[in-house]
Amino acid sequence: MSQVPPSYVSGHRLLAGRTAVVTAAAGAGIGGATARRLLEEGADIVLSDAHARRLRESEQELAAEFGAGRVAALPCDVTDDVQVAALFDLASQRHGRLDIVVNNAGLGGTADLVDMTDAQWGTVLDVTLNGTFRCTRAALRRMRTARSGGVIVNNASVIGWRAQRGQAHYAAAKAGVMALTRCAALEAAEYGVRVNAVSPSLAMHPHLARVTTPELLAELTSREAFGRPAEPWEVANVIVFLASGYSSYMTGEVLSVSSQHA
C-alpha cells in the first residue's frame, strides 16, 4: 500500500553563513530541491546547470523568494574543465568563500550492453563520473588553498550496488562515484574537508517521468517499502545533514536514501 509523503520539514538555519555550489540545480529534481533546502538552512548558493533557460528561471524564482544577493547562477557543462573552473571562481568572487559543494550532475539512459554504443557508454560516464571528478578536483584545490575546511556531497545511486537491466553504463558510473567519494575523502581529510555521498533509489520528479516508461516506474515503485517514490526534498534533507555540522565525524561514507526491500 502506498503511503502519503510526510509534511515538508522547515529549515533550522543549519548552514547560516556558508556558501554552496550545486550542479544540475535547475528544475524540480534533487538538485533543485537541494538548492532550495540550502537556502532555507541559511546558505548562499551558486547554481549551475547545462540548460541555460531552466537555470535562469530557477535563479529568478529563488532570488525572488530568498533575495537576489543570496543566489547566483552560471551555466556549466561538467564535461568542460574550463566551465567547471569558471563556476567555482564565481562562487569565490560572489560570496568570498566556498564551503559546500553538491555534485548532482548525472546522465542516464537505457540500453542493453550488447547494443550499447561507445558513444552511449562514454557520454554517461563523462557526465556522471568524470563530471563529479572534475568538480571535486576543482573544489578540493580551492578548499586546500583556503584551509578553512569544507564539505563535498556527491549524488550516487543504489544502482551502483544493485543490478538493473539496461543500466550498465549508469551503474558503472555511479559505482565509480562511490569509489571516488571514498578515495577523495582520505586525501581531503588532512586539510579538514569532508567528502560523502547520498545514494537514492527512486525520487520522482517531472523530468524522470518524461524519460522513463510508466511500466518501469511502476516496477521500481513496487520495490519500495513505503509503496511510493521519495520526494526530491527528502533526498535533499540527507544532503543537508551531510553538509552540516551534524555529520562532522563522517567522511568517505555513502548513505542510502531508500526504502527498497533488501
Coordinates of C-alpha atoms in Angstrom, one line a residue:
M1 CA 0.0 0.0 0.0
S2 CA 1.3 3.4 -1.0
Q3 CA 1.9 5.8 1.9
V4 CA 1.3 9.5 1.8
P5 CA 4.5 11.6 1.7
P6 CA 5.3 13.3 5.0
S7 CA 4.9 17.0 5.6
Y8 CA 7.7 19.3 4.4
V9 CA 10.3 19.9 7.0
S10 CA 11.1 23.6 7.7
G11 CA 14.6 24.9 7.9
H12 CA 16.6 25.4 11.1
R13 CA 19.5 27.7 9.9
L14 CA 22.0 24.8 10.0
L15 CA 24.1 26.4 7.2
A16 CA 24.0 30.1 8.1
G17 CA 26.9 32.0 6.7
R18 CA 28.0 29.2 4.3
T19 CA 28.4 29.3 0.5
A20 CA 27.3 26.3 -1.5
V21 CA 27.7 25.3 -5.2
V22 CA 25.1 22.9 -6.6
T23 CA 25.4 21.3 -10.1
A24 CA 22.4 20.3 -12.2
A25 CA 20.3 22.5 -9.9
A26 CA 17.7 23.8 -12.4
G27 CA 14.2 22.3 -12.3
A28 CA 12.2 20.2 -9.9
G29 CA 14.6 17.3 -9.3
I30 CA 17.1 16.5 -6.5
G31 CA 19.4 19.4 -7.5
G32 CA 16.6 22.0 -7.4
A33 CA 15.3 20.7 -4.1
T34 CA 18.8 20.8 -2.7
A35 CA 19.3 24.4 -3.7
R36 CA 16.0 25.4 -2.0
R37 CA 16.9 23.4 1.1
L38 CA 20.3 25.0 1.4
L39 CA 18.8 28.5 1.1
E40 CA 16.2 27.6 3.8
E41 CA 19.1 26.5 6.0
G42 CA 20.8 29.9 5.6
A43 CA 23.4 29.2 2.9
D44 CA 24.2 31.5 0.0
I45 CA 24.2 29.4 -3.2
V46 CA 25.7 29.3 -6.7
L47 CA 23.6 27.2 -9.1
S48 CA 24.8 25.6 -12.3
D49 CA 23.1 23.5 -15.0
A50 CA 23.8 22.7 -18.6
H51 CA 20.3 24.0 -19.5
A52 CA 20.7 27.8 -19.5
R53 CA 17.0 28.7 -19.8
R54 CA 15.9 26.4 -17.0
L55 CA 18.8 27.7 -14.9
R56 CA 17.8 31.3 -15.4
E57 CA 14.2 30.5 -14.4
S58 CA 15.4 28.7 -11.3
E59 CA 17.7 31.6 -10.4
Q60 CA 14.9 34.1 -10.8
E61 CA 12.4 32.1 -8.8
L62 CA 14.8 31.5 -5.8
A63 CA 16.2 35.1 -5.9
A64 CA 12.6 36.5 -5.7
E65 CA 11.9 34.3 -2.7
F66 CA 15.2 34.4 -0.8
G67 CA 16.9 37.6 -2.1
A68 CA 19.0 38.3 -5.1
G69 CA 22.1 38.7 -3.0
R70 CA 22.0 35.1 -1.9
V71 CA 21.6 33.4 -5.3
A72 CA 24.0 33.4 -8.3
A73 CA 24.0 31.1 -11.3
L74 CA 26.2 30.1 -14.2
P75 CA 25.6 27.6 -17.0
C76 CA 28.1 24.8 -16.7
D77 CA 28.8 21.7 -18.7
V78 CA 30.6 19.4 -16.3
T79 CA 32.4 17.7 -19.1
D80 CA 34.3 21.0 -19.8
D81 CA 37.0 21.8 -17.3
V82 CA 37.1 25.5 -18.3
Q83 CA 33.5 25.9 -17.5
V84 CA 33.9 24.0 -14.2
A85 CA 36.7 26.3 -13.2
A86 CA 34.6 29.4 -14.0
L87 CA 31.8 28.0 -11.8
F88 CA 34.0 27.7 -8.8
D89 CA 35.7 31.0 -9.4
L90 CA 32.2 32.7 -9.5
A91 CA 31.5 31.3 -6.0
S92 CA 34.6 32.8 -4.6
Q93 CA 34.1 36.1 -6.4
R94 CA 30.4 36.4 -5.5
H95 CA 30.5 35.2 -1.9
G96 CA 34.1 35.3 -0.9
R97 CA 34.3 31.7 0.2
L98 CA 33.4 28.1 -0.8
D99 CA 32.1 25.8 2.0
I100 CA 29.8 23.3 0.4
V101 CA 29.7 21.5 -3.0
V102 CA 26.9 19.3 -4.1
N103 CA 27.8 17.3 -7.2
N104 CA 24.4 16.4 -8.6
A105 CA 25.1 16.4 -12.3
G106 CA 24.4 13.0 -13.9
L107 CA 23.1 11.5 -17.1
G108 CA 21.3 8.2 -17.6
G109 CA 19.8 6.2 -20.4
T110 CA 18.7 2.7 -21.2
A111 CA 20.4 0.2 -23.5
D112 CA 21.3 -3.5 -23.2
L113 CA 25.1 -3.9 -23.1
V114 CA 25.2 -5.9 -26.4
D115 CA 23.5 -3.0 -28.2
M116 CA 25.2 -0.1 -26.4
T117 CA 27.5 2.1 -28.5
D118 CA 30.8 3.5 -27.4
A119 CA 29.2 7.0 -27.6
Q120 CA 26.3 6.0 -25.2
W121 CA 28.8 4.5 -22.7
G122 CA 31.2 7.4 -22.9
T123 CA 28.7 10.1 -22.6
V124 CA 27.1 8.7 -19.5
L125 CA 30.5 8.1 -17.9
D126 CA 31.8 11.6 -18.9
V127 CA 28.9 13.4 -17.3
T128 CA 28.1 11.2 -14.3
L129 CA 31.6 10.1 -13.2
N130 CA 34.1 12.3 -14.9
G131 CA 32.0 15.4 -14.2
T132 CA 31.9 14.5 -10.5
F133 CA 35.7 14.1 -10.6
R134 CA 36.3 17.5 -12.3
C135 CA 34.1 19.3 -9.9
T136 CA 35.5 17.5 -6.9
R137 CA 39.0 18.3 -8.0
A138 CA 38.2 22.0 -8.6
A139 CA 36.6 22.2 -5.2
L140 CA 39.4 20.5 -3.3
R141 CA 42.1 22.7 -5.0
R142 CA 40.3 25.8 -3.7
M143 CA 39.5 24.4 -0.3
R144 CA 43.0 23.1 0.2
T145 CA 44.4 26.6 -0.5
A146 CA 41.8 28.3 1.7
R147 CA 42.5 26.0 4.6
S148 CA 39.0 26.7 6.1
G149 CA 37.6 23.2 5.7
G150 CA 34.6 22.4 3.6
V151 CA 32.2 19.7 2.6
I152 CA 31.5 17.9 -0.7
V153 CA 28.4 15.8 -1.2
N154 CA 28.2 13.6 -4.3
N155 CA 25.0 12.1 -5.7
A156 CA 25.4 8.4 -6.3
S157 CA 22.6 5.8 -6.7
V158 CA 21.5 2.5 -5.3
I159 CA 22.1 1.2 -8.8
G160 CA 25.8 1.4 -8.0
W161 CA 25.1 -1.5 -5.7
R162 CA 22.2 -3.3 -7.3
A163 CA 21.9 -4.6 -10.8
Q164 CA 19.3 -3.4 -13.3
R165 CA 19.0 -4.4 -16.9
G166 CA 19.9 -1.7 -19.5
Q167 CA 21.8 0.4 -16.9
A168 CA 25.4 -0.9 -17.2
H169 CA 26.8 2.5 -18.1
Y170 CA 24.9 4.4 -15.4
A171 CA 25.5 1.7 -12.8
A172 CA 29.2 1.7 -13.6
A173 CA 29.3 5.5 -13.3
K174 CA 27.5 5.6 -10.0
A175 CA 29.7 2.8 -8.5
G176 CA 32.6 4.9 -9.7
V177 CA 31.2 8.0 -7.8
M178 CA 31.1 5.9 -4.7
A179 CA 34.7 4.8 -5.0
L180 CA 35.7 8.3 -5.9
T181 CA 34.0 9.6 -2.8
R182 CA 35.9 7.2 -0.5
C183 CA 39.3 7.9 -2.0
A184 CA 38.8 11.7 -2.2
A185 CA 37.7 11.7 1.5
L186 CA 41.0 10.1 2.6
E187 CA 43.0 12.7 0.7
A188 CA 40.9 15.7 1.8
A189 CA 40.9 14.8 5.5
E190 CA 44.4 16.3 6.1
Y191 CA 43.1 19.8 5.2
G192 CA 39.8 19.5 7.1
V193 CA 37.5 18.7 4.1
R194 CA 34.8 16.0 4.3
V195 CA 33.6 14.1 1.3
N196 CA 30.4 11.9 1.4
A197 CA 27.7 10.8 -0.9
V198 CA 24.0 10.0 -1.0
S199 CA 22.6 7.0 -2.8
P200 CA 18.9 7.5 -3.6
S201 CA 16.7 4.7 -5.0
L202 CA 13.7 6.4 -6.7
A203 CA 13.0 10.1 -6.3
M204 CA 10.1 11.2 -8.5
H205 CA 10.1 14.5 -10.5
P206 CA 8.7 15.6 -13.9
H207 CA 11.9 15.1 -15.9
L208 CA 12.2 11.5 -14.7
A209 CA 8.6 10.9 -15.7
R210 CA 9.3 12.1 -19.2
V211 CA 12.3 9.9 -19.8
T212 CA 11.1 6.7 -18.1
T213 CA 8.2 4.4 -19.1
P214 CA 5.2 4.2 -16.8
E215 CA 5.8 0.4 -16.6
L216 CA 9.4 0.8 -15.3
L217 CA 8.3 3.5 -12.8
A218 CA 5.6 1.1 -11.5
E219 CA 8.1 -1.7 -11.2
L220 CA 10.6 0.5 -9.4
T221 CA 7.9 1.8 -7.1
S222 CA 6.8 -1.7 -6.2
R223 CA 10.2 -2.3 -4.7
E224 CA 9.9 0.5 -2.2
A225 CA 8.7 -0.5 1.3
F226 CA 6.7 2.7 1.5
G227 CA 5.0 2.0 -1.7
R228 CA 6.0 5.4 -3.2
P229 CA 9.0 7.2 -4.6
A230 CA 10.9 9.6 -2.5
E231 CA 10.1 13.3 -2.8
P232 CA 13.2 15.1 -4.1
W233 CA 13.3 17.2 -0.9
E234 CA 13.6 14.0 1.2
V235 CA 16.9 13.3 -0.5
A236 CA 17.9 16.9 -0.2
N237 CA 17.3 16.7 3.6
V238 CA 20.0 14.0 3.8
I239 CA 22.3 16.1 1.7
V240 CA 21.8 19.0 4.1
F241 CA 22.6 16.7 7.0
L242 CA 25.9 15.7 5.3
A243 CA 26.7 19.3 4.6
S244 CA 26.0 20.4 8.2
G245 CA 27.9 20.1 11.5
Y246 CA 25.6 17.2 12.5
S247 CA 27.8 14.9 10.4
S248 CA 31.1 16.3 11.5
Y249 CA 32.7 12.9 12.1
M250 CA 31.6 11.4 8.8
T251 CA 33.7 11.2 5.7
G252 CA 34.1 8.7 2.9
E253 CA 30.5 7.4 3.6
V254 CA 27.8 6.6 1.1
L255 CA 24.3 7.0 2.7
S256 CA 21.5 5.1 1.1
V257 CA 18.3 7.2 0.8
S258 CA 16.0 4.4 0.0
S259 CA 13.1 2.3 1.3
Q260 CA 13.8 -0.5 -1.2
H261 CA 13.3 -4.1 0.1
A262 CA 16.5 -5.8 0.9

